[in-house]
Amino acid sequence: MRYAISYVSSAASNYNLNDIQNLLDTTEQYNNAHDIRGLLLYGEGNYFQILEGEKKLVEAIFDDIKKDPRHKNIIQVVGKNLRQGAFDGYKAEIVNENNKCDYELVKEYMEQVEDLDGQTQRVVKEMLEVFVDTH
């Protein structure tokens, strides 16, 4: 059975955009290589992430994130077993003025959560909408 965790956090202030892009690239490569699916978005000093995969691995990754000095004010939004995974890969991107209005990109994010149960789907969609709209 697959497991999903979703959270929001703030980025530590001593990291620049190049550091953030390196984190996103490394995260995307690692997660795709380890069958972790989901999404990591960064915008204006904040992260939004959905991790989906084998429960022990997802929980271990989230424990590492909670210890990571690049994150602060971590708030877990979802943590639950899934009957079926929603994502078909892992993406990590910076949300900025150039892509936050990209309807196709936002639509793709929203379509990825269609297979989640109704309650989780609503929570994740609301979080995604707020994150993308405000960053």
PDB file of C-alpha atoms in Angstrom:
ATOM      1  CA  MET A   1       0.000   0.000   0.000  1.00  0.00           C
ATOM      2  CA  ARG A   2       1.215   3.468  -0.836  1.00  0.00           C
ATOM      3  CA  TYR A   3       1.377   6.298   1.658  1.00  0.00           C
ATOM      4  CA  ALA A   4       1.228  10.067   1.199  1.00  0.00           C
ATOM      5  CA  ILE A   5       2.436  12.999   3.236  1.00  0.00           C
ATOM      6  CA  SER A   6       1.818  16.600   2.272  1.00  0.00           C
ATOM      7  CA  TYR A   7       3.260  19.602   4.086  1.00  0.00           C
ATOM      8  CA  VAL A   8       4.065  23.272   3.809  1.00  0.00           C
ATOM      9  CA  SER A   9       7.158  24.931   5.242  1.00  0.00           C
ATOM     10  CA  SER A  10       9.213  28.086   5.079  1.00  0.00           C
ATOM     11  CA  ALA A  11      12.696  28.201   3.633  1.00  0.00           C
ATOM     12  CA  ALA A  12      15.552  29.233   5.888  1.00  0.00           C
ATOM     13  CA  SER A  13      16.526  32.780   4.977  1.00  0.00           C
ATOM     14  CA  ASN A  14      20.218  32.076   4.395  1.00  0.00           C
ATOM     15  CA  TYR A  15      19.616  30.188   1.118  1.00  0.00           C
ATOM     16  CA  ASN A  16      19.578  31.907  -2.263  1.00  0.00           C
ATOM     17  CA  LEU A  17      17.612  30.966  -5.377  1.00  0.00           C
ATOM     18  CA  ASN A  18      20.547  28.962  -6.758  1.00  0.00           C
ATOM     19  CA  ASP A  19      20.640  26.895  -3.528  1.00  0.00           C
ATOM     20  CA  ILE A  20      16.886  26.341  -3.810  1.00  0.00           C
ATOM     21  CA  GLN A  21      17.168  25.227  -7.443  1.00  0.00           C
ATOM     22  CA  ASN A  22      19.927  22.769  -6.471  1.00  0.00           C
ATOM     23  CA  LEU A  23      17.678  21.386  -3.715  1.00  0.00           C
ATOM     24  CA  LEU A  24      14.790  20.997  -6.155  1.00  0.00           C
ATOM     25  CA  ASP A  25      16.968  19.279  -8.770  1.00  0.00           C
ATOM     26  CA  THR A  26      18.517  16.890  -6.241  1.00  0.00           C
ATOM     27  CA  THR A  27      15.132  16.105  -4.703  1.00  0.00           C
ATOM     28  CA  GLU A  28      13.551  15.400  -8.086  1.00  0.00           C
ATOM     29  CA  GLN A  29      16.398  13.092  -9.127  1.00  0.00           C
ATOM     30  CA  TYR A  30      16.451  11.191  -5.821  1.00  0.00           C
ATOM     31  CA  ASN A  31      12.690  10.733  -5.595  1.00  0.00           C
ATOM     32  CA  ASN A  32      12.299   9.595  -9.198  1.00  0.00           C
ATOM     33  CA  ALA A  33      15.139   7.080  -8.680  1.00  0.00           C
ATOM     34  CA  HIS A  34      13.469   5.688  -5.519  1.00  0.00           C
ATOM     35  CA  ASP A  35       9.841   5.431  -6.716  1.00  0.00           C
ATOM     36  CA  ILE A  36       8.761   8.408  -4.640  1.00  0.00           C
ATOM     37  CA  ARG A  37       6.101  10.286  -6.529  1.00  0.00           C
ATOM     38  CA  GLY A  38       4.631  13.687  -5.963  1.00  0.00           C
ATOM     39  CA  LEU A  39       5.424  17.331  -6.198  1.00  0.00           C
ATOM     40  CA  LEU A  40       7.664  19.946  -4.592  1.00  0.00           C
ATOM     41  CA  LEU A  41       6.923  23.598  -5.247  1.00  0.00           C
ATOM     42  CA  TYR A  42       8.887  26.586  -3.996  1.00  0.00           C
ATOM     43  CA  GLY A  43       7.607  30.144  -4.091  1.00  0.00           C
ATOM     44  CA  GLU A  44       8.528  33.332  -2.270  1.00  0.00           C
ATOM     45  CA  GLY A  45      10.277  31.613   0.618  1.00  0.00           C
ATOM     46  CA  ASN A  46       7.852  28.705   1.065  1.00  0.00           C
ATOM     47  CA  TYR A  47       7.668  25.048   0.097  1.00  0.00           C
ATOM     48  CA  PHE A  48       4.668  22.860  -0.667  1.00  0.00           C
ATOM     49  CA  GLN A  49       5.365  19.152  -1.065  1.00  0.00           C
ATOM     50  CA  ILE A  50       3.437  15.942  -1.619  1.00  0.00           C
ATOM     51  CA  LEU A  51       5.391  12.718  -1.096  1.00  0.00           C
ATOM     52  CA  GLU A  52       3.837   9.443  -2.158  1.00  0.00           C
ATOM     53  CA  GLY A  53       5.426   6.003  -1.969  1.00  0.00           C
ATOM     54  CA  GLU A  54       6.219   3.062   0.284  1.00  0.00           C
ATOM     55  CA  LYS A  55       5.218   4.121   3.806  1.00  0.00           C
ATOM     56  CA  LYS A  56       8.533   3.531   5.603  1.00  0.00           C
ATOM     57  CA  LEU A  57      10.479   5.409   2.942  1.00  0.00           C
ATOM     58  CA  VAL A  58       8.048   8.341   2.833  1.00  0.00           C
ATOM     59  CA  GLU A  59       8.103   8.619   6.629  1.00  0.00           C
ATOM     60  CA  ALA A  60      11.916   8.428   6.661  1.00  0.00           C
ATOM     61  CA  ILE A  61      12.158  11.194   4.059  1.00  0.00           C
ATOM     62  CA  PHE A  62       9.734  13.361   6.017  1.00  0.00           C
ATOM     63  CA  ASP A  63      11.726  12.770   9.234  1.00  0.00           C
ATOM     64  CA  ASP A  64      14.852  13.949   7.375  1.00  0.00           C
ATOM     65  CA  ILE A  65      12.984  17.022   6.119  1.00  0.00           C
ATOM     66  CA  LYS A  66      11.952  17.906   9.686  1.00  0.00           C
ATOM     67  CA  LYS A  67      15.663  17.863  10.670  1.00  0.00           C
ATOM     68  CA  ASP A  68      16.819  19.745   7.562  1.00  0.00           C
ATOM     69  CA  PRO A  69      18.006  23.298   8.379  1.00  0.00           C
ATOM     70  CA  ARG A  70      16.714  24.478   4.983  1.00  0.00           C
ATOM     71  CA  HIS A  71      13.140  24.095   6.296  1.00  0.00           C
ATOM     72  CA  LYS A  72      11.403  25.812   9.203  1.00  0.00           C
ATOM     73  CA  ASN A  73       7.790  26.107  10.365  1.00  0.00           C
ATOM     74  CA  ILE A  74       6.846  22.720   8.897  1.00  0.00           C
ATOM     75  CA  ILE A  75       3.114  22.015   8.942  1.00  0.00           C
ATOM     76  CA  GLN A  76       1.939  18.561   7.901  1.00  0.00           C
ATOM     77  CA  VAL A  77      -1.357  18.760   6.016  1.00  0.00           C
ATOM     78  CA  VAL A  78      -1.907  15.105   5.054  1.00  0.00           C
ATOM     79  CA  GLY A  79      -0.480  11.798   6.249  1.00  0.00           C
ATOM     80  CA  LYS A  80      -2.414   8.738   5.157  1.00  0.00           C
ATOM     81  CA  ASN A  81      -2.495   5.393   3.392  1.00  0.00           C
ATOM     82  CA  LEU A  82      -3.625   5.420  -0.232  1.00  0.00           C
ATOM     83  CA  ARG A  83      -5.529   2.748  -2.066  1.00  0.00           C
ATOM     84  CA  GLN A  84      -4.107   4.031  -5.313  1.00  0.00           C
ATOM     85  CA  GLY A  85      -1.310   6.457  -6.025  1.00  0.00           C
ATOM     86  CA  ALA A  86      -2.165   9.762  -7.647  1.00  0.00           C
ATOM     87  CA  PHE A  87       1.149  10.729  -9.243  1.00  0.00           C
ATOM     88  CA  ASP A  88       3.013   9.123 -12.105  1.00  0.00           C
ATOM     89  CA  GLY A  89       6.378  10.651 -11.265  1.00  0.00           C
ATOM     90  CA  TYR A  90       7.956  13.408  -9.218  1.00  0.00           C
ATOM     91  CA  LYS A  91       8.359  17.074 -10.165  1.00  0.00           C
ATOM     92  CA  ALA A  92      10.092  19.903  -8.338  1.00  0.00           C
ATOM     93  CA  GLU A  93       9.662  23.482  -9.559  1.00  0.00           C
ATOM     94  CA  ILE A  94       9.889  27.108  -8.569  1.00  0.00           C
ATOM     95  CA  VAL A  95       6.578  28.948  -8.806  1.00  0.00           C
ATOM     96  CA  ASN A  96       7.174  32.460 -10.112  1.00  0.00           C
ATOM     97  CA  GLU A  97       5.526  35.131 -12.212  1.00  0.00           C
ATOM     98  CA  ASN A  98       6.440  33.255 -15.402  1.00  0.00           C
ATOM     99  CA  ASN A  99       4.703  29.992 -14.587  1.00  0.00           C
ATOM    100  CA  LYS A 100       2.084  30.653 -11.915  1.00  0.00           C
ATOM    101  CA  CYS A 101      -0.312  31.877 -14.583  1.00  0.00           C
ATOM    102  CA  ASP A 102       0.484  28.922 -16.837  1.00  0.00           C
ATOM    103  CA  TYR A 103      -2.947  27.292 -16.940  1.00  0.00           C
ATOM    104  CA  GLU A 104      -1.598  24.018 -18.327  1.00  0.00           C
ATOM    105  CA  LEU A 105       0.961  23.695 -15.540  1.00  0.00           C
ATOM    106  CA  VAL A 106      -1.588  24.400 -12.799  1.00  0.00           C
ATOM    107  CA  LYS A 107      -4.068  22.058 -14.509  1.00  0.00           C
ATOM    108  CA  GLU A 108      -1.396  19.336 -14.538  1.00  0.00           C
ATOM    109  CA  TYR A 109      -0.827  19.761 -10.784  1.00  0.00           C
ATOM    110  CA  MET A 110      -4.566  19.505 -10.129  1.00  0.00           C
ATOM    111  CA  GLU A 111      -5.038  16.458 -12.364  1.00  0.00           C
ATOM    112  CA  GLN A 112      -2.323  14.612 -10.460  1.00  0.00           C
ATOM    113  CA  VAL A 113      -4.462  14.500  -7.309  1.00  0.00           C
ATOM    114  CA  GLU A 114      -7.663  13.260  -9.015  1.00  0.00           C
ATOM    115  CA  ASP A 115      -7.087   9.675  -7.806  1.00  0.00           C
ATOM    116  CA  LEU A 116      -6.882  10.615  -4.126  1.00  0.00           C
ATOM    117  CA  ASP A 117      -9.931  10.051  -1.967  1.00  0.00           C
ATOM    118  CA  GLY A 118     -12.414  12.927  -1.933  1.00  0.00           C
ATOM    119  CA  GLN A 119     -11.443  14.517   1.381  1.00  0.00           C
ATOM    120  CA  THR A 120      -7.701  14.362   0.726  1.00  0.00           C
ATOM    121  CA  GLN A 121      -8.215  15.574  -2.827  1.00  0.00           C
ATOM    122  CA  ARG A 122     -10.115  18.648  -1.579  1.00  0.00           C
ATOM    123  CA  VAL A 123      -7.438  19.508   1.011  1.00  0.00           C
ATOM    124  CA  VAL A 124      -4.544  19.090  -1.418  1.00  0.00           C
ATOM    125  CA  LYS A 125      -6.301  21.025  -4.199  1.00  0.00           C
ATOM    126  CA  GLU A 126      -7.098  23.884  -1.840  1.00  0.00           C
ATOM    127  CA  MET A 127      -3.480  23.987  -0.657  1.00  0.00           C
ATOM    128  CA  LEU A 128      -2.197  23.904  -4.243  1.00  0.00           C
ATOM    129  CA  GLU A 129      -4.548  26.680  -5.317  1.00  0.00           C
ATOM    130  CA  VAL A 130      -3.548  28.904  -2.413  1.00  0.00           C
ATOM    131  CA  PHE A 131       0.147  28.187  -2.922  1.00  0.00           C
ATOM    132  CA  VAL A 132       0.131  28.877  -6.650  1.00  0.00           C
ATOM    133  CA  ASP A 133      -2.211  31.894  -6.410  1.00  0.00           C
ATOM    134  CA  THR A 134      -0.180  33.625  -3.696  1.00  0.00           C
ATOM    135  CA  HIS A 135       3.340  32.993  -4.976  1.00  0.00           C
TER     136      HIS A 135
END
